[in-house]
Coordinates of C-alpha atoms in Angstrom, one line a residue:
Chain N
X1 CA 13.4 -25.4 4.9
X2 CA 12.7 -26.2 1.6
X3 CA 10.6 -23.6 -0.7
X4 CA 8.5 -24.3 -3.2
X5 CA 5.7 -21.7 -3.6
X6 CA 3.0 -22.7 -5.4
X7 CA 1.2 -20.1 -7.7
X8 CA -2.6 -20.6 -8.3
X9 CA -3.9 -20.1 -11.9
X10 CA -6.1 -17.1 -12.5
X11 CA -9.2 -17.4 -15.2
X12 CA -7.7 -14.7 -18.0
X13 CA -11.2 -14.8 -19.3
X14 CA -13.5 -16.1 -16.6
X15 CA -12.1 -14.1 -13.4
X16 CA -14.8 -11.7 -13.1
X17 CA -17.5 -14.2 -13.1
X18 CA -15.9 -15.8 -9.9
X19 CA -17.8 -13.3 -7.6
X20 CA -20.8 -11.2 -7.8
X21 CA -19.1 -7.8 -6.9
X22 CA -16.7 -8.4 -10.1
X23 CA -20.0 -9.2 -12.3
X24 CA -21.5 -5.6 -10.9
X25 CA -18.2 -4.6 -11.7
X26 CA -18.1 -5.8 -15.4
X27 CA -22.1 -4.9 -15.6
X28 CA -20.8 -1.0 -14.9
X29 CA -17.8 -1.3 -17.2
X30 CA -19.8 -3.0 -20.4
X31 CA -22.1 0.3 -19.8
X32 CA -19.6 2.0 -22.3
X33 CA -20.2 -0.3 -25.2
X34 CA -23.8 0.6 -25.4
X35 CA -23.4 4.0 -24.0
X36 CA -20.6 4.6 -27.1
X37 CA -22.8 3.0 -29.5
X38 CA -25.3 5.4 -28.6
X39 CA -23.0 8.1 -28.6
X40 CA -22.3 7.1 -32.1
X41 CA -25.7 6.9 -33.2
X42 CA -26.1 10.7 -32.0
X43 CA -23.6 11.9 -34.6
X44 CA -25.5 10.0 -37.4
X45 CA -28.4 11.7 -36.4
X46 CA -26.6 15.1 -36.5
X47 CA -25.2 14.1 -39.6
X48 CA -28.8 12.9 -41.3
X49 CA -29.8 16.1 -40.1
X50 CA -27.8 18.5 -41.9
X51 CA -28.2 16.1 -44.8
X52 CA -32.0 17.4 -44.7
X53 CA -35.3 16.8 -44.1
X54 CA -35.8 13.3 -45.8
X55 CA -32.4 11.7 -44.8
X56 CA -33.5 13.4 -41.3
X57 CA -36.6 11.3 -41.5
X58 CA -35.2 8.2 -42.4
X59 CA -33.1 8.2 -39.2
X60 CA -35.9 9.4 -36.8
X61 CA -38.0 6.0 -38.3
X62 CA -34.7 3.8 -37.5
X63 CA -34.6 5.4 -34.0
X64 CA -37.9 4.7 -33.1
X65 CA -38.5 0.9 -34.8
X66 CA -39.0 -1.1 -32.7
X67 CA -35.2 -2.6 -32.8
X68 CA -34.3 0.7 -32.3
X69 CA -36.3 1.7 -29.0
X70 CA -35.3 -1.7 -27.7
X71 CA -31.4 -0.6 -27.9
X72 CA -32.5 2.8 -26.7
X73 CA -34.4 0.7 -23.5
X74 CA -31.4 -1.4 -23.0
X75 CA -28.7 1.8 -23.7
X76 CA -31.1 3.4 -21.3
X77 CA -30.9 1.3 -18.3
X78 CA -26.9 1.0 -18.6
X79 CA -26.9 5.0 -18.7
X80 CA -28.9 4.9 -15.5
X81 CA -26.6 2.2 -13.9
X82 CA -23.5 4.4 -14.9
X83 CA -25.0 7.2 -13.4
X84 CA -25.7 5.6 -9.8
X85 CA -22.4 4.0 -10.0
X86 CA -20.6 7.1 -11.3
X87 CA -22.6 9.5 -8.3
X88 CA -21.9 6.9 -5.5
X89 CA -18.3 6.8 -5.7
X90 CA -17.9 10.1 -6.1
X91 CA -17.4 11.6 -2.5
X92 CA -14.3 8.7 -2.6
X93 CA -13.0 10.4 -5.2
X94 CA -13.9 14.0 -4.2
X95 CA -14.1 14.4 -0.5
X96 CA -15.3 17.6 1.0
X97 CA -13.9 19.1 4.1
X98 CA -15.6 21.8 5.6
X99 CA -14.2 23.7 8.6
X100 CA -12.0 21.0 9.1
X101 CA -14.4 17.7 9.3
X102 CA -15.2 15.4 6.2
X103 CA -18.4 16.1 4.5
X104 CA -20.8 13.0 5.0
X105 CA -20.6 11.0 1.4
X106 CA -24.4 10.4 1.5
X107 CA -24.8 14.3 1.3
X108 CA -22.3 14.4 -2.2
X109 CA -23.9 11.8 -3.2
X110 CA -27.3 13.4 -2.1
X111 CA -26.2 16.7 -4.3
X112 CA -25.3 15.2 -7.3
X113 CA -28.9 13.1 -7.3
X114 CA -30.5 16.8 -7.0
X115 CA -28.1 18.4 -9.8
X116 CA -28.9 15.2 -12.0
X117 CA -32.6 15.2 -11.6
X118 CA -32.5 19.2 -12.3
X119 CA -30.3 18.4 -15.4
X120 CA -32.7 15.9 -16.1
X121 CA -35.8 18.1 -16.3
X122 CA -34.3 20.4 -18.2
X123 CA -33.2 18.3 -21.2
X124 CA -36.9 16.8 -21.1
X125 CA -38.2 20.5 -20.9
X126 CA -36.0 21.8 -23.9
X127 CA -36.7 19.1 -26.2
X128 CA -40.0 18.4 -25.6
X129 CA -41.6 22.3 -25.1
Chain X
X1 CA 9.8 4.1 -13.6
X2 CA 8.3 6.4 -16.6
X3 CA 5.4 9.1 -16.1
X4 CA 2.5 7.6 -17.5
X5 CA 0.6 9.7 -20.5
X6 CA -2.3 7.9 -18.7
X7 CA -3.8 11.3 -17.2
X8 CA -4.3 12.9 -20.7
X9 CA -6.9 10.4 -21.6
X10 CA -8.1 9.6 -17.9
X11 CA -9.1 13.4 -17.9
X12 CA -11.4 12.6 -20.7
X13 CA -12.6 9.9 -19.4
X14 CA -13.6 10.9 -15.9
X15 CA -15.0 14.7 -17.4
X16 CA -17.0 12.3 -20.0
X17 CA -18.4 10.0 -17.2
X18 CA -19.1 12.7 -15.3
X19 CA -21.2 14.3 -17.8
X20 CA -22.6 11.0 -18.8
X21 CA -23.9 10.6 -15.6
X22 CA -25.7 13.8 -15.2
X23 CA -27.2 14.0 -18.9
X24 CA -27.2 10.5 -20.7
X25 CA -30.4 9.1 -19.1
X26 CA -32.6 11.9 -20.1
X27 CA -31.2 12.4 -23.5
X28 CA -31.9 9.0 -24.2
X29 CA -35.4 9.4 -22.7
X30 CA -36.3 12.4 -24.2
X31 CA -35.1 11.1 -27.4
X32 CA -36.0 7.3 -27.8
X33 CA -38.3 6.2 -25.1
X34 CA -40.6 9.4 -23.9
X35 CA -41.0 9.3 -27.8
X36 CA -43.1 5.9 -27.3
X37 CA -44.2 6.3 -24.0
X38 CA -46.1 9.2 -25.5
X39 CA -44.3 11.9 -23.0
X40 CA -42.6 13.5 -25.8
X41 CA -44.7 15.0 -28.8
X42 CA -43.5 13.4 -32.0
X43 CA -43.8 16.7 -33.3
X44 CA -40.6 17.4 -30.5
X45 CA -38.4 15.6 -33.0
X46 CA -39.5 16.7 -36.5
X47 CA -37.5 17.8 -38.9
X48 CA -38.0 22.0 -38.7
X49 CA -38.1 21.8 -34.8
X50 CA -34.8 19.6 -34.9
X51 CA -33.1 21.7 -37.6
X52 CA -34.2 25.5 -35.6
X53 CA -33.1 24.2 -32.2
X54 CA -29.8 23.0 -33.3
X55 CA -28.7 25.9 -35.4
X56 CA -27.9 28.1 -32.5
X57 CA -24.8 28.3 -32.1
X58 CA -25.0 27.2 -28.1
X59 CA -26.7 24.6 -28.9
X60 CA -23.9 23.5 -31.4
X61 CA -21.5 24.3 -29.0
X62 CA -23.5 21.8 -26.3
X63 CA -24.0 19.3 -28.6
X64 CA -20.1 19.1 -29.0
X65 CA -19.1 19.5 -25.3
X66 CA -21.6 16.9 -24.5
X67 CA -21.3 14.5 -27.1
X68 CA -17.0 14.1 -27.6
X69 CA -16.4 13.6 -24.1
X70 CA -18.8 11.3 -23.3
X71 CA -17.6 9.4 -26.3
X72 CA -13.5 9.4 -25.4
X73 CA -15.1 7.8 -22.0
X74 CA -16.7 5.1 -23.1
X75 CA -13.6 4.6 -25.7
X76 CA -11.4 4.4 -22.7
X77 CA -13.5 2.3 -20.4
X78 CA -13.5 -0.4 -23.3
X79 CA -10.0 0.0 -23.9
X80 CA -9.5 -0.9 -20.1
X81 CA -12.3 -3.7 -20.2
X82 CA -10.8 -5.4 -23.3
X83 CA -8.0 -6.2 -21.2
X84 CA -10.2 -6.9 -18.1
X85 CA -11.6 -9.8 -20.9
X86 CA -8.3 -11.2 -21.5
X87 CA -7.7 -9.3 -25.0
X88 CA -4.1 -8.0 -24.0
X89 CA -3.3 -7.0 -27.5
X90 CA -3.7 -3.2 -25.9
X91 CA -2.0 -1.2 -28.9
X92 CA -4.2 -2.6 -31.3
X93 CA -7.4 -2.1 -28.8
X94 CA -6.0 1.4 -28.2
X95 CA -5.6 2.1 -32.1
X96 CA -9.6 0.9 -32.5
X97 CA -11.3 2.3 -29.3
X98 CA -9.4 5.7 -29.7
X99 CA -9.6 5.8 -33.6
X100 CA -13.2 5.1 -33.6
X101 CA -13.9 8.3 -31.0
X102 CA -11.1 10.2 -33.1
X103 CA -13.1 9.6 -36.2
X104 CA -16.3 10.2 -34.1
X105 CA -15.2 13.6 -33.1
X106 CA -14.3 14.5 -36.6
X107 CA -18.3 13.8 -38.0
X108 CA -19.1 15.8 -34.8
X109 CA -17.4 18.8 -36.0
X110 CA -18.7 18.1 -39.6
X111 CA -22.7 17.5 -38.5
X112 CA -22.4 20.4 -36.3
X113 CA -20.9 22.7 -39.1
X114 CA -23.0 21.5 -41.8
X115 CA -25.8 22.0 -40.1
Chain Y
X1 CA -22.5 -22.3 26.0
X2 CA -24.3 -23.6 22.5
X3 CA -21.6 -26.2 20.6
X4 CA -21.7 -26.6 16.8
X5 CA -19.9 -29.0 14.8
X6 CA -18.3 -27.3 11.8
X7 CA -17.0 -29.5 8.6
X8 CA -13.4 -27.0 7.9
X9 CA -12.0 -27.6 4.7
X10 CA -8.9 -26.3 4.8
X11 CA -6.6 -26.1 1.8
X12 CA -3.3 -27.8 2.1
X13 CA 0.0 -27.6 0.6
X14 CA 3.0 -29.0 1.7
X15 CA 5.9 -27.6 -1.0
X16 CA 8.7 -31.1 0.0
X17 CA 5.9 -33.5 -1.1
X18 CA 3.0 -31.9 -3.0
X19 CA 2.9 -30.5 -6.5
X20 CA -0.6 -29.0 -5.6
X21 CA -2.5 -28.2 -3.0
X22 CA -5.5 -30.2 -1.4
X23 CA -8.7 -29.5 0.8
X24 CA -8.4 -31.6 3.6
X25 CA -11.3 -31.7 6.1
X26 CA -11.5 -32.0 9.5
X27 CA -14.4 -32.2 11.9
X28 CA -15.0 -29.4 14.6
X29 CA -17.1 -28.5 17.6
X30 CA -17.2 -25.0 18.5
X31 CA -18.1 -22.9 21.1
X32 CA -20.7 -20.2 20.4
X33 CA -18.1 -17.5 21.0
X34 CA -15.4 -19.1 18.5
X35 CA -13.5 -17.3 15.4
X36 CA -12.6 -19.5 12.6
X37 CA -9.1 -18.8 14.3
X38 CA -10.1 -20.4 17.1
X39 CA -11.9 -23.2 15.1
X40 CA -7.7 -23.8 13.4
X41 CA -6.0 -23.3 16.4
X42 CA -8.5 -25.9 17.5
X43 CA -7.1 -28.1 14.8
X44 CA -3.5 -27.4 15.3
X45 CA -3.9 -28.3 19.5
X46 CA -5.7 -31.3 18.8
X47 CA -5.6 -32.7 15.6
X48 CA -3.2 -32.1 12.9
X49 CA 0.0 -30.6 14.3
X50 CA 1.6 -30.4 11.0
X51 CA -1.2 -27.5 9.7
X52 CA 0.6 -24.3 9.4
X53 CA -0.4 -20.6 9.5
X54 CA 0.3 -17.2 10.6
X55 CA -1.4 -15.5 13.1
X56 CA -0.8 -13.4 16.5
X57 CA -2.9 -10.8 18.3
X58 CA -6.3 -12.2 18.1
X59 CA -7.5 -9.1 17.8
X60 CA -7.8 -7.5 14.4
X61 CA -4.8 -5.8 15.0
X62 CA -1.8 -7.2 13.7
X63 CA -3.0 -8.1 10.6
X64 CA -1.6 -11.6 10.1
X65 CA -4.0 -14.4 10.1
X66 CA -5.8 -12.7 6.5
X67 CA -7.3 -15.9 4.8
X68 CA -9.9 -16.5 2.3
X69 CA -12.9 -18.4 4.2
X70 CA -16.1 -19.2 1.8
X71 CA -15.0 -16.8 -0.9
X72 CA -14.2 -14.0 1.0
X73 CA -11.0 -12.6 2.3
X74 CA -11.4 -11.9 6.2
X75 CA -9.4 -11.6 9.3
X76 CA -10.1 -15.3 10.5
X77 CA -10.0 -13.9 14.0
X78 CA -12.7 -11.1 13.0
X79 CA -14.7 -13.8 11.1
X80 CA -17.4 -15.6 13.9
X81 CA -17.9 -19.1 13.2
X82 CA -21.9 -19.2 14.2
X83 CA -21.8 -16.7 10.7
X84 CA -20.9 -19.6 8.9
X85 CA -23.0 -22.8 7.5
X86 CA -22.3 -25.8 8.5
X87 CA -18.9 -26.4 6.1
X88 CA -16.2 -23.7 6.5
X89 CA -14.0 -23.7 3.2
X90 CA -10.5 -22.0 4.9
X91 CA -8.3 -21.0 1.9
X92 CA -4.8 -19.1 1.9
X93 CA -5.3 -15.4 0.7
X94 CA -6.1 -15.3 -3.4
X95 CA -3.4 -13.8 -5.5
X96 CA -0.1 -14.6 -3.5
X97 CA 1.8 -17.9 -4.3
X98 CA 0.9 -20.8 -1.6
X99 CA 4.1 -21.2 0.5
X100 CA 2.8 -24.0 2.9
X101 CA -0.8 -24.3 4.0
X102 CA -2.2 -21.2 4.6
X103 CA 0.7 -19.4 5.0
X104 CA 1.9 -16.8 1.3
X105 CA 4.9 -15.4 0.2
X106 CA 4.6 -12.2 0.6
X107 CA 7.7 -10.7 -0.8
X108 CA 6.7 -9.2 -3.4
X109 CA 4.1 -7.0 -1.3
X110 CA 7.0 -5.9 1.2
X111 CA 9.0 -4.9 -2.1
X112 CA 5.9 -2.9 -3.4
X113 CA 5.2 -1.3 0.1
X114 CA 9.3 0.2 0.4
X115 CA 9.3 1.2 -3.1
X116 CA 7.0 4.0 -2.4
X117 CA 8.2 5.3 0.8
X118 CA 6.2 4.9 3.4
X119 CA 7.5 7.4 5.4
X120 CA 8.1 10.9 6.2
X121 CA 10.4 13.0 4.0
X122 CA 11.4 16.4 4.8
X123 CA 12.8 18.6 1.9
X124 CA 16.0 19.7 4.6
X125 CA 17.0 17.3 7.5
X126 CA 15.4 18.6 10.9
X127 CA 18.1 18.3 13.4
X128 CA 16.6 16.9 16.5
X129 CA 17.5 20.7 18.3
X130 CA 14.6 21.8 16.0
X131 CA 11.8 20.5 18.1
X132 CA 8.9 18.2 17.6
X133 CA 7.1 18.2 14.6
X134 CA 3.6 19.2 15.2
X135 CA 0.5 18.4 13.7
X136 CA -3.2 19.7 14.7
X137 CA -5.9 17.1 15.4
X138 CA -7.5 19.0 11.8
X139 CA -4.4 18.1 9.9
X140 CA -4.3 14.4 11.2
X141 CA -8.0 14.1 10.9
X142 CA -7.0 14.6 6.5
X143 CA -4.8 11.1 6.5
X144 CA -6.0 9.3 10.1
X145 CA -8.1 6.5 8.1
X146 CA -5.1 5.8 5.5
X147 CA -2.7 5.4 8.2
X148 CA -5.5 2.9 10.1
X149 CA -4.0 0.0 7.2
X150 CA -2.5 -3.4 9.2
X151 CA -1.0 -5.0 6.3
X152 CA -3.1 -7.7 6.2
X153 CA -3.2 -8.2 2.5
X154 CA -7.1 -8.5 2.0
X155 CA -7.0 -6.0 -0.3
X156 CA -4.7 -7.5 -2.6
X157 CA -6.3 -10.6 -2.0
X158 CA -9.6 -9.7 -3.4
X159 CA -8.1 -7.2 -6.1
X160 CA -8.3 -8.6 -10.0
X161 CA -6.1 -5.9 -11.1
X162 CA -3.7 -7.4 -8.9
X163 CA -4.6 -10.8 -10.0
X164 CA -3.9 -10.1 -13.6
X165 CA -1.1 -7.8 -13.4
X166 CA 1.7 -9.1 -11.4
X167 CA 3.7 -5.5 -11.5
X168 CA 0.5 -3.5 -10.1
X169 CA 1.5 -1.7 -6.9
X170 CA -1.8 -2.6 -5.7
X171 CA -4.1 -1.1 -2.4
X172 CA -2.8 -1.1 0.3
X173 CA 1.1 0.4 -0.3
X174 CA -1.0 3.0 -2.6
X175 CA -3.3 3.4 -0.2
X176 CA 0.0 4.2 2.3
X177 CA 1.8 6.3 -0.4
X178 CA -1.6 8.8 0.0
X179 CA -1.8 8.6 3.9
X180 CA 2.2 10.4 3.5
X181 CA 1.6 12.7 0.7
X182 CA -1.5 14.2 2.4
X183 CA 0.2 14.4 5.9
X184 CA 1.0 17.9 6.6
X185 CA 5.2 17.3 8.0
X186 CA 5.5 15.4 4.6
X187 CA 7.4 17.0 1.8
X188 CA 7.6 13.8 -0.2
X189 CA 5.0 13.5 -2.9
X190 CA 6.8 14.1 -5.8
X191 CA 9.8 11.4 -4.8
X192 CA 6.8 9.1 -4.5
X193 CA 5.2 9.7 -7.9
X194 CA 8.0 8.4 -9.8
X195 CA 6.5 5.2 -8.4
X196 CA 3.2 6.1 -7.6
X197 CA 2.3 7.8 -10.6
X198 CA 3.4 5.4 -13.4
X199 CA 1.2 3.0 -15.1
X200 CA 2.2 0.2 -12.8
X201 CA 0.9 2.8 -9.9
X202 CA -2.2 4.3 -9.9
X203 CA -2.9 4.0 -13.9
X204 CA -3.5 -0.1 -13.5
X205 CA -6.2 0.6 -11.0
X206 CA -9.6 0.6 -12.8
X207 CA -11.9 1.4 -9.7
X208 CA -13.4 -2.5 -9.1
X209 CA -13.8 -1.4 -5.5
X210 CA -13.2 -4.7 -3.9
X211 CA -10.1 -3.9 -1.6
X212 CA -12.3 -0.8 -0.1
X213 CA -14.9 -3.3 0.4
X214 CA -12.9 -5.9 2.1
X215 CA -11.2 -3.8 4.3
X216 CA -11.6 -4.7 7.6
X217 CA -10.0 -0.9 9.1
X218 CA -12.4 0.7 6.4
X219 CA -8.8 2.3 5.1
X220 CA -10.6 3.1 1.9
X221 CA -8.2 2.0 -0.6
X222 CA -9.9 2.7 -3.5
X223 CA -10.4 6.0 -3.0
X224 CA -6.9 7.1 -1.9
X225 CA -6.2 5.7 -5.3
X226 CA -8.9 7.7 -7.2
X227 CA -7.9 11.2 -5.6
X228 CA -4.1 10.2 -6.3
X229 CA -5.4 10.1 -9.9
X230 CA -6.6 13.4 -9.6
X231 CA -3.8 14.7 -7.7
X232 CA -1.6 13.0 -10.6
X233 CA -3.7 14.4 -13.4
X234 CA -3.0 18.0 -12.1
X235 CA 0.5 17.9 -11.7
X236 CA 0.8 16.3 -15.1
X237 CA -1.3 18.8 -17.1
X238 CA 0.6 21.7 -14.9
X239 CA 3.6 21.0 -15.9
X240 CA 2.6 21.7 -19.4
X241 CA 1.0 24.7 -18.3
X242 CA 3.1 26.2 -15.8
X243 CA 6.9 24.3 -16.6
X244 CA 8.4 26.8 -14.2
X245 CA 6.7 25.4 -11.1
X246 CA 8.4 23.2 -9.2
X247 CA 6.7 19.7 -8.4

């Protein structure tokens, strides 16, 4: 028998756009550019802040132009994305046995939701109040 | 085969998505968009409020445990999707993801101490 | 019993006459009840004798007739045809080099799969005069879904990583490499992570999910992978901690 396999190309660039789960896939893993970026934009505004009170307000009028809330919106949804996707694979990373039988993933997952909503509330609470 | 350093910054990443996940969307709320939305009091953010609620030493301390992992994260995830785009040049994407969230965690520590 | 006639496009490759391969299509009426299996066996009986593939239990067991129909890796014995439209695109699985028809080379899986022994490994040799081995149904119940893999190769079939990087370990022997190290008669884990643990192992895994997804045992690939990252995280930052211990 003769053997010649035959090796099909693969897209170095294109791959991921070859099937929807790889563009969820790249959707979650492009969530760190903006989530970084924002990151980033954090430690400006610590530093403008300890610069005082007229550099502080020069970076508070950035943040909330309207090129600024429109990253913030965007930076925002990707945050939210990250979060769903980081929560619901969780229990494949962390399984839970208890008393000898697997903990079902929807109730991690179920617990994390509650400890992020909790988190949530109070971040709003302590900046806002 | 060789043991992979990859678990030194894999811990980083996967404590920084972690705490991504639980705080990022509200920070960003509270801070950008409840801003505009009108849930959040500008007042929230002025200057006096901004400067007495970060002094604390905690909140210093929170600021920095929230802010340097979550930034090593989303170094490392674009280090990994860089390649994922076909950039294989990984020591130079390595030197600027890493170097960026090295120098990032260096004007942490300088904000939060000057402050 | 309702007929439907199916256009299959089936990609050929013959390696003593073509330099690529070729969709060729041929014209099927199936039954109501029929697999796409059934729909190339069809094929085979009646109309092309020279079509080659693998396949053997017809029963999502055995884990050889893996092929990539409209996209999607499946068992084409697990995959009904009356699921399908009208054209049925049949494809060898992605991400393994064409040896004739539908049928890979494999190889280089087989190699992966032995290089992180996929087997039992006791610290001291247990004479047979020791006795069985025994296990409670709790401690199986920790590994029973790893050790559910056939080998079918779906998972590597619809894993980029894989794709890109030909030296990635990949799912399924990973996947296999957990199912030992968390069996309770194993003593092997840290003669696997010289393998398992390198950047070729677990570290050229970046979570895309699609093997678990794929799977037709629901093995869970994936997520062996990401608790042998945690697993490998520990023992790495331990041994800086505590050099003493042994791994």
């Amino acid at each position: 028998m003769i053997r010649g396999p035959y090796v099909r190309p693969v897209g170095r660039y294109s791959w991921w756009l070859s099937q929807p789960r790889y563009i969820r896939y790249m959707l979650r893993e492009v969530s760190a550019a903006f989530i970084g970026a924002y990151i980033l934009m954090l430690i400006v505004g610590l530093l403008r802040l300890s610069q005082g009170p007229a550099a502080y307000e020069s970076y508070l009028t950035a943040v909330l132009s309207s090129a600024g809330v429109a990253f913030g919106l965007i930076t925002f949804v990707f945050a939210v994305y990250h979060s769903l996707t980081w929560f619901r694979v969780t229990p494949k990373a962390m399984p839970l046995r208890m008393r000898g039988k697997a903990v079902p993933p929807a109730i991690i997952v179920g617990a994390h939701w509650l400890g992020w909503a909790v988190a949530s509330l109070l971040i709003l609470l302590w900046v806002a109040v | 085969m060789a043991t992979s350093n990859k678990p030194l910054v894999w811990a980083v990443f996967a404590a920084g998505g972690t705490l991504a996940a639980f705080v990022l969307p509200a920070i960003i709320f509270s801070l950008t968009l409840g801003v505009v939305l009108g849930w959040i009091p500008p007042e929230a953010l002025a200057y006096e409020r901004a400067i007495a609620g970060m002094q604390s030493p905690l909140a210093k301390l929170a600021a920095f445990a929230v802010i340097v992992p979550i930034l090593w994260h989303a170094a490392h995830r674009l280090r990994i999707t860089a390649h994922d785009l076909g950039v294989y040049a990984d020591g130079l994407v390595m030197l600027i993801c890493y170097g960026i969230a090295a120098l990032g965690t260096i004007a942490t520590l300088v904000a939060l101490l000057g402050l | 019993m309702r007929e439907t006639i199916h256009q299959l496009e089936v990609l050929r490759y013959d390696p003593e006459t073509d330099t690529a391969p070729h969709f060729q299509t041929y014209a099927v009426t199936c039954q109501e009840d029929w697999v796409v299996l059934d729909a190339i066996n069809y094929v085979k009986e009646n109309l092309d004798r020279t079509l080659s593939y693998r396949w053997s239990c017809h029963m999502a067991v055995c884990g050889s007739c893996g092929m990539v129909v409209n996209g999607e890796p499946v068992l084409s014995c697990h995959a009904f045809v009356r699921d399908y439209p009208e054209k049925i695109r049949v494809e060898p699985l992605a991400n393994f080099p064409i040896e004739r028809d539908l049928v890979v080379a494999i190889d280089d899986f087989v190699e992966k799969l032995t290089s992180v022994k996929p087997y039992i490994i006791s610290a001291e040799e247990r004479p047979v005069e020791s006795g069985e081995n025994l296990q409670s149904p709790e401690q199986l119940a920790v590994f029973k879904q790893y050790a559910d893999c056939i080998n079918c190769l779906l998972c590597y079939s619809a894993c980029p990583q894989y794709a890109l990087n030909d030296s990635f370990i990949g799912p399924a022997a990973l996947a296999l490499a957990h199912r030992y190290n968390l069996d309770s008669r194993d003593e092997g884990r840290s003669a696997r992570a010289d393998v398992v643990a390198s950047n070729p192992g677990i570290w050229e895994c970046s979570f895309v999910g699609a093997c678990s997804e794929v799977c037709p045992k629901d093995v869970d690939p994936a997520a062996a992978i990401q608790q042998t990252k945690i697993a490998s995280t520990v023992d790495y930052f331990m041994r800086f901690l505590m050099p003493w211990r042994k791994q």
